[in-house]
Short mmCIF file of C-alpha atoms in Angstrom, two decimals:
data_model
loop_
_atom_site.label_atom_id
_atom_site.label_comp_id
_atom_site.label_asym_id
_atom_site.label_seq_id
_atom_site.Cartn_x
_atom_site.Cartn_y
_atom_site.Cartn_z
CA UNK A 125 78.80 97.41 148.41
CA UNK A 126 77.67 98.91 145.09
CA UNK A 127 76.40 102.31 144.08
CA UNK A 128 74.93 103.19 140.69
CA UNK A 129 75.42 106.87 139.82
CA UNK A 130 73.41 108.48 137.04
CA UNK A 131 72.55 105.10 135.52
CA UNK A 132 75.80 104.62 133.62
CA UNK A 133 78.47 104.91 136.36
CA UNK A 134 78.86 102.09 138.86
CA UNK A 135 80.96 102.29 142.00
CA UNK A 136 82.07 99.01 143.54
CA UNK A 137 83.33 99.37 147.10
CA UNK A 138 85.61 96.44 147.89
CA UNK A 139 86.37 95.73 151.54
CA UNK A 140 88.65 93.23 153.21
CA UNK A 141 91.56 91.26 151.88
CA UNK A 142 91.61 90.40 148.18
CA UNK A 143 92.86 86.88 147.62
CA UNK A 144 92.26 83.86 145.44
CA UNK A 145 88.56 83.16 145.36
CA UNK A 146 87.16 86.69 145.52
CA UNK A 147 86.92 87.00 141.76
CA UNK A 148 83.58 85.23 141.46
CA UNK A 149 81.68 87.70 143.65
CA UNK A 150 83.27 90.77 142.06
CA UNK A 151 82.73 89.39 138.54
CA UNK A 152 79.05 88.73 139.30
CA UNK A 153 78.66 92.31 140.52
CA UNK A 154 80.44 93.71 137.45
CA UNK A 155 78.28 91.65 135.08
CA UNK A 156 75.11 92.75 136.86
CA UNK A 157 76.11 96.41 136.52
CA UNK A 158 76.97 96.00 132.85
CA UNK A 159 73.57 94.37 132.35
CA UNK A 160 71.99 97.44 133.95
CA UNK A 161 73.66 99.70 131.38
CA UNK A 162 76.72 100.79 133.35
CA UNK A 163 79.58 101.68 130.99
CA UNK A 164 81.90 103.37 133.50
CA UNK A 165 83.09 101.73 136.71
CA UNK A 166 85.02 102.88 139.72
CA UNK A 167 86.60 100.25 141.93
CA UNK A 168 87.02 101.77 145.39
CA UNK A 169 89.82 99.91 147.14
CA UNK A 170 89.93 102.11 150.24
CA UNK A 171 88.69 99.20 152.35
CA UNK A 172 91.31 96.78 151.00
CA UNK A 173 94.25 96.66 153.36
CA UNK A 174 95.95 93.63 151.81
CA UNK A 175 96.02 91.84 148.50
CA UNK A 176 98.02 88.75 147.61
CA UNK A 177 99.50 88.00 144.20
CA UNK A 178 96.62 85.76 143.11
CA UNK A 179 94.08 88.38 144.22
CA UNK A 180 95.89 91.06 142.21
CA UNK A 181 95.94 88.79 139.15
CA UNK A 182 92.21 88.12 139.55
CA UNK A 183 91.52 91.85 139.83
CA UNK A 184 93.59 92.42 136.71
CA UNK A 185 91.51 89.80 134.89
CA UNK A 186 88.28 91.53 135.97
CA UNK A 187 89.55 94.93 134.82
CA UNK A 188 90.65 93.51 131.45
CA UNK A 189 87.24 91.87 131.00
CA UNK A 190 85.55 95.21 131.68
CA UNK A 191 87.78 96.93 129.14
CA UNK A 192 87.04 94.25 126.54
CA UNK A 193 83.34 95.05 126.99
CA UNK A 194 83.95 98.77 126.44
CA UNK A 195 83.62 99.74 130.11
CA UNK A 196 85.82 102.62 131.25
CA UNK A 197 87.63 101.92 134.52
CA UNK A 198 89.07 103.96 137.39
CA UNK A 199 90.52 102.86 140.70
CA UNK A 200 90.14 104.89 143.88
CA UNK A 201 91.52 104.87 147.41
CA UNK A 202 94.41 102.47 146.87
CA UNK A 203 96.39 101.79 150.04
CA UNK A 204 100.22 101.85 149.66
CA UNK A 205 100.70 98.12 150.29
CA UNK A 206 97.96 97.27 147.81
CA UNK A 207 99.44 99.65 145.23
CA UNK A 208 102.78 97.85 145.47
CA UNK A 209 101.16 94.52 144.63
CA UNK A 210 99.09 96.01 141.81
CA UNK A 211 102.28 97.44 140.32
CA UNK A 212 103.89 94.00 140.47
CA UNK A 213 101.19 92.43 138.32
CA UNK A 214 101.03 95.40 135.95
CA UNK A 215 97.77 97.08 136.94
CA UNK A 216 98.16 100.70 135.90
CA UNK A 217 94.92 102.66 135.89
CA UNK A 218 94.40 106.27 136.79
CA UNK A 219 93.97 106.37 140.54
CA UNK A 220 91.84 108.85 142.47
CA UNK A 221 91.70 109.57 146.18
CA UNK A 222 87.96 108.96 146.35
CA UNK A 223 85.34 107.07 144.40
CA UNK A 224 83.24 110.20 143.97
CA UNK A 225 86.08 112.21 142.43
CA UNK A 226 86.81 109.28 140.12
CA UNK A 227 83.17 109.01 139.10
CA UNK A 228 83.05 112.72 138.26
CA UNK A 229 86.09 112.59 135.98
CA UNK A 230 85.93 109.14 134.38
CA UNK A 231 85.69 109.41 130.62
#
């Protein structure tokens, strides 16, 4: 699920388990938003209850690609088990409790 706020802020709501193979769909969504002029993105992970190591590495790759294109990133709603795996692969972004609060403060 995707929401475009104010034209330049995109919120990507990710649901389900993140694992090897989910990168393609998320990357396509990110690229579409960038093409629409989005330069700030919030990845809402509230609906992600599990993530395996390969899924975390793929998410890290997506976040790095966004950064390389000048897109500001925030993560929101990270579940404790997911946060542990993100820490293991070195994903350290400012985390917010909700996508809306992240969208309001992303710089």
